[in-house]
Short mmCIF file of C-alpha atoms in Angstrom, two decimals:
data_model
loop_
_atom_site.label_atom_id
_atom_site.label_comp_id
_atom_site.label_asym_id
_atom_site.label_seq_id
_atom_site.Cartn_x
_atom_site.Cartn_y
_atom_site.Cartn_z
CA MET A 1 5.22 24.90 1.17
CA THR A 2 4.50 27.52 3.83
CA ASP A 3 6.25 27.62 7.19
CA GLU A 4 3.03 26.48 8.84
CA GLN A 5 2.73 23.50 6.50
CA ALA A 6 6.40 22.64 6.94
CA GLN A 7 5.86 22.35 10.70
CA VAL A 8 3.31 19.56 10.25
CA GLN A 9 5.34 16.44 10.82
CA PRO A 10 4.23 12.86 10.24
CA SER A 11 3.43 10.89 13.38
CA GLY A 12 2.02 7.53 14.40
CA VAL A 13 1.10 4.88 11.84
CA TRP A 14 0.68 7.33 8.97
CA ALA A 15 4.29 8.44 9.34
CA THR A 16 5.22 5.07 7.86
CA ALA A 17 3.67 6.28 4.57
CA VAL A 18 6.47 8.85 4.28
CA GLY A 19 8.99 6.06 4.79
CA VAL A 20 7.33 4.15 1.97
CA ALA A 21 7.64 7.26 -0.21
CA ARG A 22 11.37 7.34 0.54
CA VAL A 23 11.71 3.73 -0.65
CA ARG A 24 9.77 4.53 -3.81
CA ALA A 25 11.95 7.58 -4.45
CA LEU A 26 15.09 5.44 -4.21
CA GLU A 27 13.60 2.89 -6.62
CA THR A 28 12.64 5.66 -9.04
CA GLU A 29 16.31 6.70 -9.27
CA ARG A 30 17.39 3.23 -10.45
CA ASP A 31 18.13 2.76 -14.14
CA ASN A 32 16.06 -0.44 -14.16
CA ALA A 33 13.30 0.80 -11.86
CA LEU A 34 10.21 -1.39 -11.65
CA PHE A 35 8.11 1.79 -11.51
CA ARG A 36 8.58 5.56 -11.56
CA ASP A 37 7.06 7.69 -8.81
CA PRO A 38 8.00 11.33 -9.54
CA LEU A 39 6.23 12.60 -6.41
CA ALA A 40 7.82 10.20 -3.93
CA ARG A 41 10.91 12.33 -3.37
CA ALA A 42 8.78 15.41 -2.61
CA PHE A 43 6.79 13.48 0.01
CA ALA A 44 9.98 12.12 1.59
CA THR A 45 11.57 15.58 1.62
CA ALA A 46 8.54 17.17 3.26
CA GLY A 47 8.60 14.44 5.90
CA GLY A 48 12.29 14.96 6.67
CA LEU A 49 13.48 11.69 5.09
CA TRP A 50 15.36 13.20 2.14
CA PRO A 51 18.19 13.53 1.27
CA SER A 52 18.33 9.85 2.04
CA SER A 53 21.03 8.51 4.31
CA PRO A 54 21.41 5.10 5.96
CA PRO A 55 19.98 5.26 9.50
CA PRO A 56 22.18 4.09 12.36
CA GLY A 57 21.99 0.52 13.56
CA ASP A 58 23.81 -2.79 13.59
CA GLU A 59 24.09 -5.12 10.62
CA VAL A 60 21.01 -7.11 11.64
CA ALA A 61 18.92 -3.93 11.72
CA ARG A 62 20.27 -2.87 8.32
CA ARG A 63 19.41 -6.25 6.80
CA ARG A 64 15.89 -5.97 8.15
CA ARG A 65 15.46 -2.49 6.70
CA ARG A 66 16.70 -3.71 3.33
CA ALA A 67 14.25 -6.60 3.45
CA VAL A 68 11.34 -4.29 4.24
CA SER A 69 12.38 -1.86 1.50
CA PHE A 70 12.64 -4.70 -1.01
CA SER A 71 9.15 -5.90 -0.10
CA ILE A 72 7.75 -2.38 -0.60
CA VAL A 73 9.23 -2.21 -4.11
CA ILE A 74 7.86 -5.62 -5.11
CA ARG A 75 4.40 -5.01 -3.66
CA THR A 76 4.19 -1.64 -5.41
CA LYS A 77 4.88 -3.26 -8.78
CA PHE A 78 2.46 -6.10 -7.98
CA LEU A 79 -0.40 -3.73 -7.20
CA ASP A 80 0.40 -1.48 -10.16
CA ASP A 81 -0.07 -4.50 -12.41
CA LEU A 82 -3.37 -5.43 -10.75
CA LEU A 83 -4.66 -1.89 -11.23
CA GLN A 84 -3.76 -1.95 -14.90
CA GLU A 85 -5.49 -5.31 -15.31
CA ALA A 86 -8.60 -3.99 -13.57
CA SER A 87 -8.69 -0.94 -15.84
CA ALA A 88 -8.29 -3.14 -18.92
CA SER A 89 -11.25 -5.25 -17.73
CA GLY A 90 -13.46 -2.16 -17.58
CA VAL A 91 -13.34 -1.27 -13.89
CA ARG A 92 -13.66 2.51 -13.48
CA GLN A 93 -13.80 2.83 -9.70
CA VAL A 94 -10.68 2.50 -7.54
CA VAL A 95 -10.56 2.74 -3.75
CA LEU A 96 -7.23 3.09 -1.95
CA LEU A 97 -7.76 2.26 1.72
CA GLY A 98 -5.17 3.91 3.95
CA ALA A 99 -3.91 5.79 0.91
CA GLY A 100 -1.01 7.53 2.64
CA MET A 101 1.44 9.01 0.12
CA ASP A 102 0.18 6.87 -2.76
CA SER A 103 0.54 8.84 -6.00
CA ARG A 104 -1.05 6.41 -8.44
CA ALA A 105 -3.72 8.99 -9.33
CA PHE A 106 -0.87 11.13 -10.69
CA ARG A 107 1.67 8.68 -12.06
CA MET A 108 -0.41 6.01 -13.81
CA ASP A 109 -2.38 6.23 -17.04
CA TRP A 110 -6.11 5.88 -16.40
CA PRO A 111 -8.96 5.30 -18.86
CA GLN A 112 -11.43 8.11 -19.26
CA GLY A 113 -14.13 8.03 -16.60
CA THR A 114 -11.97 6.53 -13.86
CA ARG A 115 -12.77 7.73 -10.35
CA LEU A 116 -10.13 7.10 -7.70
CA PHE A 117 -11.02 7.46 -4.02
CA GLU A 118 -8.24 7.95 -1.47
CA VAL A 119 -9.43 7.01 2.00
CA ASP A 120 -7.32 8.04 4.99
CA THR A 121 -7.43 10.23 8.07
CA ALA A 122 -7.30 14.01 7.71
CA ALA A 123 -3.68 14.46 8.86
CA PRO A 124 -1.94 12.51 6.06
CA LEU A 125 -4.38 13.83 3.46
CA ASP A 126 -3.67 17.42 4.54
CA PHE A 127 0.08 16.81 4.53
CA LYS A 128 -0.20 15.23 1.10
CA ALA A 129 -2.34 18.07 -0.25
CA ALA A 130 0.31 20.63 0.75
CA VAL A 131 3.01 18.71 -1.14
CA LEU A 132 0.78 18.26 -4.18
CA ARG A 133 0.09 21.99 -4.27
CA GLN A 134 3.79 22.73 -4.02
CA GLU A 135 4.55 20.33 -6.87
CA ARG A 136 1.58 21.57 -8.95
CA ALA A 137 0.62 17.96 -9.43
CA VAL A 138 -2.31 17.20 -11.71
CA ALA A 139 -4.23 13.94 -11.33
CA ARG A 140 -4.76 11.79 -14.44
CA CYS A 141 -8.21 10.69 -13.29
CA GLU A 142 -10.99 12.04 -11.10
CA ARG A 143 -9.36 11.93 -7.65
CA ILE A 144 -11.60 12.13 -4.59
CA THR A 145 -10.19 12.24 -1.05
CA VAL A 146 -12.24 10.80 1.81
CA ALA A 147 -11.03 11.90 5.24
CA VAL A 148 -12.16 9.24 7.71
CA ASP A 149 -10.62 6.83 10.20
CA LEU A 150 -10.92 3.23 9.03
CA ARG A 151 -12.03 2.31 12.54
CA GLU A 152 -15.11 4.47 12.02
CA ASP A 153 -17.92 4.52 9.42
CA TRP A 154 -15.69 4.77 6.37
CA PRO A 155 -18.26 3.01 4.13
CA GLY A 156 -20.74 5.81 4.88
CA ALA A 157 -18.11 8.45 4.15
CA LEU A 158 -17.14 6.68 0.93
CA ALA A 159 -20.77 6.51 -0.19
CA ALA A 160 -21.23 10.20 0.59
CA ALA A 161 -18.19 10.94 -1.59
CA GLY A 162 -19.87 9.26 -4.55
CA HIS A 163 -18.77 5.62 -4.54
CA ASP A 164 -21.28 3.40 -6.36
CA PRO A 165 -21.49 -0.13 -4.89
CA ALA A 166 -23.51 -1.28 -7.90
CA ALA A 167 -20.51 -0.76 -10.19
CA PRO A 168 -17.34 -2.89 -10.05
CA THR A 169 -14.59 -1.51 -7.83
CA MET A 170 -10.87 -2.16 -7.58
CA TRP A 171 -9.95 -2.15 -3.89
CA ILE A 172 -6.35 -1.69 -2.72
CA ALA A 173 -5.16 -2.18 0.85
CA GLU A 174 -1.38 -1.81 0.66
CA GLY A 175 0.72 -2.04 3.80
CA LEU A 176 -2.42 -1.49 5.85
CA LEU A 177 -3.77 -4.71 7.32
CA ILE A 178 -0.64 -5.48 9.33
CA TYR A 179 -1.43 -2.42 11.50
CA LEU A 180 -4.96 -3.61 12.32
CA PRO A 181 -5.95 -6.23 14.90
CA GLU A 182 -7.40 -9.40 13.42
CA ASP A 183 -11.02 -8.54 14.25
CA ALA A 184 -10.61 -5.18 12.48
CA VAL A 185 -9.15 -6.93 9.42
CA GLU A 186 -12.17 -9.23 9.30
CA LEU A 187 -14.55 -6.27 9.60
CA LEU A 188 -12.72 -4.41 6.85
CA LEU A 189 -13.00 -7.39 4.50
CA ALA A 190 -16.68 -7.79 5.30
CA ARG A 191 -17.35 -4.12 4.59
CA ILE A 192 -15.45 -4.27 1.31
CA SER A 193 -17.33 -7.37 0.26
CA THR A 194 -20.79 -5.94 0.86
CA ARG A 195 -19.90 -3.00 -1.38
CA SER A 196 -18.39 -4.99 -4.23
CA ALA A 197 -20.46 -5.65 -7.33
CA PRO A 198 -19.68 -8.68 -9.52
CA GLY A 199 -16.51 -8.00 -11.46
CA SER A 200 -14.91 -6.14 -8.57
CA ARG A 201 -11.27 -6.82 -7.82
CA MET A 202 -8.99 -6.52 -4.84
CA GLY A 203 -5.29 -6.29 -4.12
CA LEU A 204 -4.05 -6.85 -0.57
CA THR A 205 -0.70 -7.09 1.15
CA LEU A 206 -0.51 -9.17 4.31
CA GLY A 207 2.21 -9.63 6.89
CA SER A 208 3.78 -13.05 6.37
CA ARG A 209 3.58 -15.66 9.10
CA GLY A 210 6.18 -15.02 11.80
CA VAL A 211 7.07 -11.52 10.60
CA ILE A 212 6.07 -9.89 13.88
CA GLU A 213 8.29 -12.27 15.84
CA ARG A 214 11.22 -11.75 13.47
CA PHE A 215 10.95 -7.99 13.00
CA GLY A 216 8.73 -6.63 15.75
CA ALA A 217 9.98 -8.36 18.86
CA ASP A 218 12.92 -6.00 19.35
CA ALA A 219 11.69 -3.14 17.17
CA ALA A 220 12.51 0.39 18.28
CA PRO A 221 9.57 2.26 19.85
CA GLY A 222 7.74 4.27 17.21
CA SER A 223 9.18 2.28 14.31
CA ALA A 224 6.88 0.67 11.77
CA ALA A 225 7.55 -2.83 13.07
CA SER A 226 6.67 -1.79 16.62
CA MET A 227 3.12 -1.02 15.44
CA TRP A 228 2.47 -4.29 13.59
CA LEU A 229 -0.49 -6.22 14.98
CA SER A 230 -1.63 -8.96 12.61
CA GLU A 231 -0.22 -11.50 10.21
CA MET A 232 -1.52 -13.43 7.25
CA PRO A 233 -4.02 -16.18 8.12
CA HIS A 234 -2.87 -19.74 7.46
CA ASP A 235 -5.14 -19.94 4.41
CA PRO A 236 -5.87 -16.45 3.04
CA VAL A 237 -7.52 -17.86 -0.09
CA SER A 238 -10.12 -19.72 1.95
CA ARG A 239 -10.62 -16.69 4.19
CA LEU A 240 -11.49 -14.55 1.19
CA ALA A 241 -13.62 -17.31 -0.34
CA GLY A 242 -15.76 -17.00 2.78
CA HIS A 243 -16.41 -13.40 1.76
CA GLY A 244 -17.28 -14.34 -1.83
CA TRP A 245 -13.93 -13.77 -3.56
CA ASP A 246 -11.89 -15.95 -5.89
CA ALA A 247 -8.38 -15.23 -4.64
CA GLU A 248 -4.80 -16.16 -5.38
CA SER A 249 -1.81 -15.74 -3.09
CA HIS A 250 1.65 -14.92 -4.36
CA THR A 251 4.94 -15.02 -2.48
CA LEU A 252 7.41 -12.16 -2.50
CA ARG A 253 10.06 -14.54 -3.81
CA GLU A 254 7.82 -15.62 -6.70
CA ARG A 255 6.92 -12.08 -7.75
CA ALA A 256 10.47 -10.80 -7.34
CA ALA A 257 11.74 -13.47 -9.72
CA ALA A 258 9.01 -12.62 -12.23
CA TYR A 259 10.06 -8.97 -12.14
CA GLY A 260 13.73 -9.72 -12.71
CA ARG A 261 14.74 -9.11 -9.09
CA PRO A 262 15.27 -12.66 -7.84
CA ILE A 263 16.08 -13.23 -4.18
CA SER A 264 19.48 -14.91 -4.23
CA THR A 265 19.41 -16.37 -0.73
CA PRO A 266 17.54 -19.65 -0.21
CA PRO A 267 14.43 -19.56 1.99
CA GLN A 268 15.23 -19.93 5.68
CA ARG A 269 11.87 -21.56 6.41
CA GLU A 270 9.11 -23.43 4.64
CA GLU A 271 7.47 -21.35 1.92
CA LEU A 272 3.93 -20.62 3.11
CA PRO A 273 1.07 -19.03 1.14
CA GLY A 274 2.23 -15.59 0.09
CA GLY A 275 1.24 -12.22 1.46
CA LEU A 276 0.51 -10.65 -1.94
CA ILE A 277 -3.14 -11.29 -2.68
CA SER A 278 -5.17 -10.75 -5.85
CA ALA A 279 -8.90 -11.46 -5.90
CA ILE A 280 -11.93 -11.15 -8.16
CA ARG A 281 -15.62 -11.04 -7.20
CA PRO A 282 -17.46 -13.41 -9.56
#
């Protein structure tokens, strides 16, 4: 990476993508890792978050960071599985909304003919491109970047990049919706739905009910939690049914147990519909 590229530092919401890369790099080093992300460490290093060291803070803050990191690992595995299921069903278009430092185009096996669109603003895509060049990374599918703000006409930009709404699409919105106000979440879902042919699929992660109060109320300025805006609706399955999707919700506790990483502590509150969402367009 050149000196000029090294001076480009993550900022704002997209800086959280580098933090996610750090979590994925730590998971990759585990003997029993739920996934392997060989590029995660390079992204974290370029963003100044590697070598990894525990940030300062009291025990409550450390527990919160561990909880967030754990949720990132479980949601990554959850969405990896959904993508593999979509590919097995014949879906050959994938759209990552708010792609950040996602490296699935490089680390997963894709059937021939798969086109993967990464939609994000120019800054994270440029940062990512510099790291990918440095690592000489080669995508395992046709990877197409779409530089556009999701508050703008991203459907038009996606169409111009070659997305075909007449063919089934696998949509992923990972760690994204919590940073959008509720009206923007609704607009995003509506836009996805109008561009989803029958057989399309979707994987979403939503902030659980009460998470902003628990994590964001006293969050440090500039931290991820300080930028959270929306939580999961009371009935996400019905919300998506209104957009024409057959959806299922899964709790973090349920998925963690299925992956051999059970949460040992009992739930501190009533278990509500989960924030890991899978959906199919009939």
